[in-house]
Coordinates of C-alpha atoms and ligand atoms in Angstrom, one line a residue:
X686 CA -92.6 -109.8 -48.5
X687 CA -96.0 -110.3 -50.2
X688 CA -96.3 -107.9 -53.0
X689 CA -98.8 -104.9 -52.8
X690 CA -100.6 -106.1 -55.9
X691 CA -101.1 -109.5 -54.5
X692 CA -102.1 -108.2 -51.0
X693 CA -104.8 -106.0 -52.8
X694 CA -105.9 -109.0 -55.0
X695 CA -108.8 -110.5 -53.0
X696 CA -110.2 -112.5 -55.8
X697 CA -109.4 -116.2 -55.4
X698 CA -107.4 -117.8 -58.2
X699 CA -110.2 -120.3 -58.6
X700 CA -112.3 -117.3 -59.6
X701 CA -109.9 -115.9 -62.0
X702 CA -107.7 -113.9 -59.6
X703 CA -103.8 -114.1 -59.5
X704 CA -102.4 -117.0 -57.6
X705 CA -101.4 -116.0 -54.0
X706 CA -98.0 -117.9 -54.5
X707 CA -95.8 -116.6 -57.3
X708 CA -93.6 -119.7 -57.6
X709 CA -94.5 -123.3 -58.2
X710 CA -94.0 -125.6 -55.3
X711 CA -90.3 -126.9 -54.8
X712 CA -90.2 -130.7 -55.4
X713 CA -91.0 -132.6 -52.0
X714 CA -87.8 -134.7 -52.0
X715 CA -86.1 -133.1 -49.0
X716 CA -82.8 -135.1 -49.1
X717 CA -83.1 -135.9 -52.9
X718 CA -82.9 -132.1 -53.7
X719 CA -79.6 -131.8 -51.8
X720 CA -77.8 -134.3 -53.6
X721 CA -74.5 -132.8 -54.9
X722 CA -70.8 -133.0 -55.0
X723 CA -70.4 -135.0 -51.7
X724 CA -72.7 -137.7 -52.8
X725 CA -71.0 -137.8 -56.3
X726 CA -67.5 -138.1 -54.5
X727 CA -68.9 -140.8 -52.3
X728 CA -70.1 -142.8 -55.3
X729 CA -66.9 -142.3 -57.3
X730 CA -64.9 -143.5 -54.2
X731 CA -66.7 -146.7 -54.3
X732 CA -66.6 -147.2 -58.0
X733 CA -62.7 -146.4 -58.1
X734 CA -62.1 -148.9 -55.4
X735 CA -64.0 -151.5 -57.2
X736 CA -65.4 -152.5 -53.7
X737 CA -69.1 -152.7 -54.8
X738 CA -70.2 -155.6 -52.6
X739 CA -70.3 -155.4 -48.8
X740 CA -68.6 -158.6 -48.0
X741 CA -65.7 -158.7 -50.5
X742 CA -64.0 -157.2 -53.5
X743 CA -60.6 -156.9 -55.3
X744 CA -59.6 -154.0 -52.9
X745 CA -60.5 -154.8 -49.2
X746 CA -61.2 -151.2 -48.0
X747 CA -63.8 -150.7 -45.4
X748 CA -67.4 -151.5 -46.2
X749 CA -69.7 -148.4 -46.8
X750 CA -72.7 -150.7 -45.6
X751 CA -71.0 -151.4 -42.4
X752 CA -70.1 -147.8 -42.0
X753 CA -73.8 -146.7 -42.6
X754 CA -75.0 -149.3 -40.1
X755 CA -72.6 -147.9 -37.3
X756 CA -73.6 -144.3 -38.1
X757 CA -77.3 -145.1 -38.3
X758 CA -77.3 -146.8 -34.8
X759 CA -75.3 -144.0 -33.3
X760 CA -77.6 -141.4 -34.7
X761 CA -80.8 -143.1 -33.7
X762 CA -79.5 -144.3 -30.3
X763 CA -79.5 -148.0 -30.8
X764 CA -76.9 -150.8 -30.3
X765 CA -77.6 -152.3 -33.6
X766 CA -78.5 -151.4 -37.2
X767 CA -78.9 -153.5 -40.4
X768 CA -78.9 -151.9 -43.9
X769 CA -81.1 -153.5 -46.4
X770 CA -82.7 -152.9 -49.9
X771 CA -85.9 -151.1 -49.0
X772 CA -88.1 -150.1 -46.2
X773 CA -90.3 -152.9 -47.1
X774 CA -87.4 -155.4 -46.7
X775 CA -86.6 -153.8 -43.5
X776 CA -90.1 -154.5 -42.3
X777 CA -89.8 -158.1 -43.5
X778 CA -86.5 -158.6 -41.7
X779 CA -87.8 -156.9 -38.5
X780 CA -90.9 -159.1 -38.3
X781 CA -88.6 -162.2 -38.9
X782 CA -86.5 -160.8 -36.2
X783 CA -89.5 -160.7 -33.8
X784 CA -90.6 -164.2 -34.8
X785 CA -94.0 -163.2 -36.2
X786 CA -95.1 -166.0 -38.4
X787 CA -98.0 -167.8 -40.1
X788 CA -101.3 -167.0 -38.5
X789 CA -99.9 -164.3 -36.1
X790 CA -102.0 -161.1 -36.0
X791 CA -100.2 -157.6 -36.3
X792 CA -102.1 -154.5 -35.6
X793 CA -101.5 -151.9 -38.3
X794 CA -102.9 -148.4 -38.7
X795 CA -106.0 -147.8 -41.1
X796 CA -103.8 -145.1 -42.5
X797 CA -100.2 -146.2 -43.7
X798 CA -98.5 -147.1 -46.9
X799 CA -99.8 -150.6 -48.0
X800 CA -96.3 -152.0 -47.5
X801 CA -96.7 -152.0 -43.7
X802 CA -99.5 -154.5 -44.1
X803 CA -97.9 -156.3 -47.0
X804 CA -94.8 -157.0 -45.1
X805 CA -96.9 -158.8 -42.3
X806 CA -98.4 -161.0 -45.2
X807 CA -95.0 -161.8 -46.6
X808 CA -94.1 -163.5 -43.4
X809 CA -97.5 -165.3 -43.3
X810 CA -99.1 -162.9 -40.7
X811 CA -102.5 -161.4 -40.7
X812 CA -102.7 -157.6 -40.7
X813 CA -105.5 -156.3 -38.5
X814 CA -106.4 -152.6 -39.0
X815 CA -107.0 -150.3 -36.3
X816 CA -108.2 -146.7 -36.2
X817 CA -106.0 -143.6 -36.2
X818 CA -106.9 -140.6 -34.0
X819 CA -106.5 -136.8 -34.5
X820 CA -102.7 -137.5 -34.8
X821 CA -103.4 -139.5 -37.8
X822 CA -101.5 -142.4 -36.3
X823 CA -102.6 -145.4 -34.3
X824 CA -105.4 -144.6 -31.7
X825 CA -104.2 -146.5 -28.5
X826 CA -107.8 -147.1 -27.3
X827 CA -108.7 -148.8 -30.5
X828 CA -105.5 -150.9 -30.6
X829 CA -106.4 -152.3 -27.3
X830 CA -110.0 -153.2 -28.6
X831 CA -108.4 -155.1 -31.5
X832 CA -106.0 -157.3 -29.4
X833 CA -107.0 -161.1 -29.6
X834 CA -105.1 -164.1 -28.1
X835 CA -103.6 -164.3 -31.6
X836 CA -101.9 -160.8 -31.6
X837 CA -98.2 -160.8 -31.6
X838 CA -97.2 -157.3 -32.5
X839 CA -98.3 -153.7 -32.8
X840 CA -97.0 -151.6 -35.6
X841 CA -97.1 -147.8 -34.9
X842 CA -96.5 -145.9 -38.1
X843 CA -95.2 -142.5 -37.7
X844 CA -97.1 -141.0 -40.6
X845 CA -96.1 -137.9 -42.4
X846 CA -93.4 -137.2 -39.9
X847 CA -95.5 -137.2 -36.8
X848 CA -94.7 -139.3 -33.7
X849 CA -97.2 -142.0 -32.5
X850 CA -98.4 -142.0 -29.0
X851 CA -95.6 -144.1 -28.0
X852 CA -96.0 -143.9 -24.3
X853 CA -99.6 -145.4 -24.4
X854 CA -98.6 -147.9 -27.1
X855 CA -95.7 -149.1 -25.2
X856 CA -97.8 -149.6 -22.0
X857 CA -100.4 -151.5 -23.9
X858 CA -97.7 -153.8 -25.5
X859 CA -96.2 -154.4 -22.1
X860 CA -99.6 -155.2 -20.5
X861 CA -100.6 -157.6 -23.2
X862 CA -97.0 -159.1 -23.7
X863 CA -96.8 -157.9 -27.3
X864 CA -93.8 -156.6 -29.3
X865 CA -93.7 -153.3 -31.0
X866 CA -92.1 -152.7 -34.6
X867 CA -92.0 -149.0 -35.4
X868 CA -92.4 -148.0 -39.1
X869 CA -90.5 -144.9 -39.2
X870 CA -90.2 -144.8 -43.1
X871 CA -91.8 -141.4 -43.2
X872 CA -90.3 -139.9 -40.1
X873 CA -86.6 -140.3 -40.4
X874 CA -84.9 -138.5 -37.4
X875 CA -88.0 -137.4 -35.6
X876 CA -88.6 -138.3 -31.9
X877 CA -90.9 -139.0 -29.0
X878 CA -90.1 -137.8 -25.5
X879 CA -86.6 -137.0 -26.7
X880 CA -86.0 -140.5 -28.1
X881 CA -85.4 -141.0 -31.8
X882 CA -88.4 -142.8 -33.4
X883 CA -87.6 -146.3 -34.4
X884 CA -85.6 -146.8 -31.1
X885 CA -88.5 -146.8 -28.6
X886 CA -90.1 -150.1 -29.8
X887 CA -88.5 -153.6 -29.8
X888 CA -87.4 -152.8 -33.4
X889 CA -87.7 -149.9 -35.8
X890 CA -87.4 -149.4 -39.6
X891 CA -86.6 -146.7 -42.1
X892 CA -86.9 -146.3 -45.8
X893 CA -84.5 -144.5 -48.0
X894 CA -86.7 -144.5 -51.1
X895 CA -86.5 -141.3 -53.1
X896 CA -89.4 -139.4 -51.5
X897 CA -88.2 -140.0 -48.0
X898 CA -86.6 -137.3 -45.7
X899 CA -83.1 -138.7 -46.7
X900 CA -82.6 -141.0 -49.5
X901 CA -80.3 -143.2 -51.6
X902 CA -83.2 -143.8 -54.3
X903 CA -83.9 -146.9 -52.6
X904 CA -82.8 -148.7 -49.3
X905 CA -83.9 -149.4 -45.8
X906 CA -82.5 -149.8 -42.3
X907 CA -83.6 -151.8 -39.3
X908 CA -82.5 -150.7 -35.8
X909 CA -82.8 -152.5 -32.4
X910 CA -81.3 -152.8 -29.1
X911 CA -82.0 -156.5 -28.9
X912 CA -79.1 -158.8 -30.1
X913 CA -81.5 -161.7 -30.9
X914 CA -83.8 -159.6 -33.2
X915 CA -80.7 -158.3 -35.0
X916 CA -79.2 -161.5 -35.5
X917 CA -82.4 -163.1 -36.9
X918 CA -82.8 -160.2 -39.0
X919 CA -79.2 -160.4 -40.3
X920 CA -79.6 -164.1 -41.1
X921 CA -82.8 -163.4 -43.1
X922 CA -81.4 -160.5 -45.1
X923 CA -78.5 -162.6 -46.3
X924 CA -78.9 -166.3 -47.4
X925 CA -75.5 -167.2 -46.0
X926 CA -75.6 -164.5 -43.2
X927 CA -75.5 -167.2 -40.4
X928 CA -72.3 -168.9 -41.8
X929 CA -70.7 -165.5 -42.7
X930 CA -71.1 -164.1 -39.2
X931 CA -70.0 -167.3 -37.4
X932 CA -73.4 -167.9 -35.9
X933 CA -73.6 -171.4 -34.1
X934 CA -74.7 -174.0 -36.7
X935 CA -77.6 -175.1 -34.5
X936 CA -79.0 -171.5 -34.5
X937 CA -78.7 -170.8 -38.3
X938 CA -81.9 -170.1 -40.2
X939 CA -82.4 -169.7 -43.9
X940 CA -82.6 -166.3 -45.5
X941 CA -83.1 -164.5 -48.8
X942 CA -81.1 -161.6 -50.3
X943 CA -82.0 -158.1 -49.1
X944 CA -78.3 -157.0 -48.8
X945 CA -77.7 -153.4 -49.4
X946 CA -75.2 -152.3 -52.2
X947 CA -72.1 -150.3 -51.4
X948 CA -73.2 -147.6 -53.8
X949 CA -76.4 -147.0 -51.9
X950 CA -74.6 -146.9 -48.6
X951 CA -72.1 -144.3 -49.8
X952 CA -75.0 -142.1 -50.7
X953 CA -76.9 -142.8 -47.6
X954 CA -74.1 -142.0 -45.4
X955 CA -73.7 -138.5 -46.9
X956 CA -77.5 -138.1 -46.7
X957 CA -77.5 -139.1 -42.9
X958 CA -75.2 -136.2 -42.3
X959 CA -77.8 -133.8 -43.8
X960 CA -80.8 -135.2 -41.7
X961 CA -80.8 -132.8 -38.8
X962 CA -80.2 -129.8 -41.0
X963 CA -83.1 -130.8 -43.1
X964 CA -85.4 -131.2 -40.0
X965 CA -84.3 -127.8 -38.7
X966 CA -85.2 -126.1 -42.0
X967 CA -88.6 -127.9 -42.2
X968 CA -89.5 -127.3 -38.6
X969 CA -88.7 -123.5 -39.0
X970 CA -90.8 -123.1 -42.0
X971 CA -93.7 -125.3 -40.6
X972 CA -93.7 -123.1 -37.4
X973 CA -93.9 -119.8 -39.6
X974 CA -96.8 -121.3 -41.6
X975 CA -98.8 -122.8 -38.7
X976 CA -98.6 -119.5 -36.7
X977 CA -99.6 -117.7 -39.8
X978 CA -102.7 -119.7 -40.6
X979 CA -103.8 -120.5 -36.9
X980 CA -105.8 -117.3 -36.6
X981 CA -108.2 -118.1 -39.8
X982 CA -108.5 -121.7 -38.8
X983 CA -109.5 -120.8 -35.2
X984 CA -112.0 -118.3 -36.6
X985 CA -113.6 -121.1 -38.8
X986 CA -113.4 -123.6 -36.0
X987 CA -111.0 -125.9 -38.1
X988 CA -108.3 -127.7 -36.2
X989 CA -104.7 -128.8 -36.9
X990 CA -103.7 -132.3 -36.7
X991 CA -102.8 -133.2 -33.1
X992 CA -99.1 -133.8 -32.4
X993 CA -98.1 -136.7 -29.7
X994 CA -94.9 -134.8 -29.1
X995 CA -94.8 -131.4 -31.0
X996 CA -91.0 -131.0 -30.4
X997 CA -90.4 -134.4 -32.1
X998 CA -92.4 -133.8 -35.3
X999 CA -90.2 -134.2 -38.5
X1000 CA -92.3 -131.4 -40.0
X1001 CA -92.5 -132.7 -43.6
X1002 CA -96.2 -131.8 -43.6
X1003 CA -98.9 -129.5 -42.1
X1004 CA -102.3 -131.1 -41.8
X1005 CA -105.5 -129.5 -40.7
X1006 CA -109.1 -130.8 -40.6
X1007 CA -112.1 -129.0 -41.9
X1008 CA -115.8 -129.5 -41.2
X1009 CA -116.9 -131.7 -44.2
X1010 CA -115.3 -133.6 -47.1
X1011 CA -117.0 -131.3 -49.5
X1012 CA -115.2 -128.3 -47.9
X1013 CA -111.9 -130.2 -47.9
X1014 CA -112.2 -130.9 -51.7
X1015 CA -113.3 -127.4 -52.6
X1016 CA -110.5 -125.9 -50.4
X1017 CA -107.7 -128.2 -51.8
X1018 CA -108.8 -127.3 -55.3
X1019 CA -108.8 -123.5 -54.6
X1020 CA -105.4 -123.9 -52.9
X1021 CA -104.0 -125.6 -55.8
X1022 CA -105.2 -122.8 -57.9
X1023 CA -103.3 -120.4 -55.7
X1024 CA -100.1 -122.6 -56.6
X1025 CA -100.2 -124.1 -52.9
X1026 CA -99.7 -127.9 -53.0
X1027 CA -102.6 -129.0 -51.0
X1028 CA -104.4 -132.5 -51.1
X1029 CA -107.1 -134.2 -49.3
X1030 CA -105.9 -137.3 -47.6
X1031 CA -108.9 -139.6 -48.4
X1032 CA -111.5 -139.8 -51.2
X1033 CA -113.6 -142.9 -51.5
X1034 CA -113.4 -142.6 -55.3
X1035 CA -109.7 -141.9 -55.7
X1036 CA -107.4 -145.0 -55.4
X1037 CA -104.7 -144.3 -52.9
X1038 CA -102.7 -147.2 -51.4
X1039 CA -102.3 -145.3 -48.1
X1040 CA -105.7 -145.8 -46.8
X1041 CA -107.1 -149.4 -46.0
X1042 CA -110.4 -149.4 -48.2
X1043 CA -108.2 -148.9 -51.2
X1044 CA -106.0 -152.0 -50.3
X1045 CA -108.2 -154.1 -52.8
X1046 CA -105.8 -157.1 -52.8
X1047 CA -105.8 -157.2 -49.0
X1048 CA -109.5 -156.2 -48.5
X1049 CA -110.4 -159.0 -50.9
X1050 CA -108.0 -161.4 -49.3
X1051 CA -106.3 -162.1 -52.7
X1052 CA -103.7 -164.9 -52.6
X1053 CA -100.7 -165.7 -54.8
X1054 CA -101.7 -169.4 -54.9
X1055 CA -105.3 -170.8 -55.4
X1056 CA -104.9 -172.4 -52.0
X1057 CA -105.2 -169.0 -50.3
X1058 CA -102.9 -166.4 -48.7
X1059 CA -102.0 -166.1 -45.1
X1060 CA -105.4 -166.0 -44.0
X1061 CA -105.5 -169.9 -44.4
X1062 CA -103.4 -169.8 -41.4
X1063 CA -105.7 -167.4 -39.4
X1064 CA -106.7 -168.7 -36.1
X1065 CA -110.1 -167.1 -36.3
X1066 CA -112.3 -165.9 -39.1
X1067 CA -111.0 -162.7 -40.5
X1068 CA -113.2 -160.4 -42.4
X1069 CA -112.1 -156.9 -43.8
X1070 CA -114.9 -154.4 -44.5
X1071 CA -114.7 -150.8 -45.9
X1072 CA -116.3 -149.4 -42.9
X1073 CA -114.2 -151.2 -40.1
X1074 CA -112.4 -148.0 -39.2
X1075 CA -115.0 -145.3 -39.7
X1076 CA -113.3 -142.6 -37.6
X1077 CA -110.1 -142.8 -39.6
X1078 CA -112.1 -142.3 -42.9
X1079 CA -114.1 -139.3 -41.3
X1080 CA -110.7 -137.7 -40.2
X1081 CA -108.8 -138.4 -43.4
X1082 CA -111.7 -137.4 -45.6
X1083 CA -111.6 -134.0 -43.9
X1084 CA -107.8 -133.6 -43.6
X1085 CA -105.9 -131.0 -45.8
X1086 CA -102.4 -131.8 -46.3
X1087 CA -99.5 -129.3 -47.2
X1088 CA -96.1 -130.3 -48.0
X1089 CA -93.4 -128.4 -46.1
X1090 CA -90.2 -128.5 -48.3
X1091 CA -87.0 -127.2 -46.7
X1092 CA -86.6 -125.2 -50.0
X1093 CA -89.6 -122.9 -49.3
X1094 CA -88.4 -119.4 -49.0
X1095 CA -89.9 -116.9 -46.5
X1096 CA -91.6 -115.2 -49.3
X1097 CA -93.1 -118.6 -50.3
X1098 CA -94.5 -119.2 -46.7
X1099 CA -95.7 -115.6 -46.5
X1100 CA -97.6 -116.1 -49.9
X1101 CA -99.0 -119.6 -48.6
X1102 CA -100.3 -117.9 -45.4
X1103 CA -102.0 -115.3 -47.6
X1104 CA -103.5 -117.9 -50.0
X1105 CA -104.5 -120.3 -47.3
X1106 CA -106.1 -117.4 -45.3
X1107 CA -108.2 -116.2 -48.2
X1108 CA -109.3 -119.7 -49.3
X1109 CA -110.2 -120.7 -45.8
X1110 CA -112.1 -117.6 -45.1
X1111 CA -114.1 -118.3 -48.3
X1112 CA -114.7 -122.0 -47.4
Ligands
PLP1270 C1 -95.1 -145.8 -44.0 C2 -94.3 -146.6 -45.0 N1 -93.9 -147.9 -44.7 C3 -93.1 -148.5 -45.4 C4 -92.6 -148.0 -46.6 C5 -91.8 -148.8 -47.6 O1 -90.7 -148.4 -47.9 P1 -89.9 -148.7 -49.3 O2 -90.7 -148.0 -50.4 O3 -88.5 -148.4 -49.1 O4 -90.1 -150.3 -49.5 C6 -93.1 -146.7 -47.0 C7 -92.6 -146.0 -48.2 O5 -92.7 -146.3 -49.3 C8 -93.8 -146.0 -46.1 O6 -94.2 -144.7 -46.4

């Protein structure tokens, strides 16, 4: 419980009082912080076997990468999975799987890691930014407005653990004959309508980079029920994937090398077993924190981020909107002083590759060659302007983000409730 001294202490830490939270924030690496003897043993097993490469080695034991793919597909509820080197590589393989190519438009959210858009450009496609709504994920109504005859796919990104409005987005895609590629890099294991994210669209991708829910340091996975998408992704991720997998010569396409290493797969396999336990732990802490601060937010007229499916939230973060950016900045600063890890999601003057106006190389249509980037293949004039998704910027500029680590103790959460209550009251 909160100490009596702290409860009595009503002076905010920004004004010289003691911080509400006694301990610093646990590092926000949910799976990363769990790495222990099981991961060590799994890595040693690979090293001892000298089977470091997926497809061959001196000792022909079972491949860890193949085992990871089987386990991932089973866990997420798809027929196929392909393990690759990163989430970005997974996006590129998935886009190749879908047949997105030069000049094709792909609708991406205004708020996502820049890699979602870079992957589209890597296959020659044109990212088209659309608004996010109060879920901070794609606004289906705005997606519909941005569809043109050149749109090929929609990329819902389940940001900060929260499922997109998959029912509405799926209906729009069906109506317009578009495909859906789900970027589940930040929502591993979360769900919508009881189905795991990544398994709902035509193809889904995951990242296993170190700050994701489960991790192997780096890595990525593509999942799909569609054999053709899987086979195309398989060929693209491995230069000789076509020959290696006995694909008919006439169907073989060229590929690059995004093959996952056995050492990464060994770690990822152990981490996958930890996934649902991590989600349970984060959900329990988030529920407690949310219930605890709901009264003070309601009193101030501030609202939580909406959830398209609250039961499916991965619960890595709690986000609420305040009235103005100035309030958000003051409150985030005051919360940090209380030892509470708060941040404002968007500032015009703080570079952050999660929000489109800060994607300078894309906004300025920078190319790798003097002849121009993918925009030279665009089938209509494309212009990006900082104000093209004003609602997203308004929401993100008023959004306060709190990490929900599975390592938070009950005492931590109680102190957070105390600190947030005091700061919001004073806001
Ligand atoms: C939403 C989103 N998409 C894609 C990626 C790319 O993943 P990776 O860093 O593994 O390439 C990330 C994470 O970095 C991400 O957060």
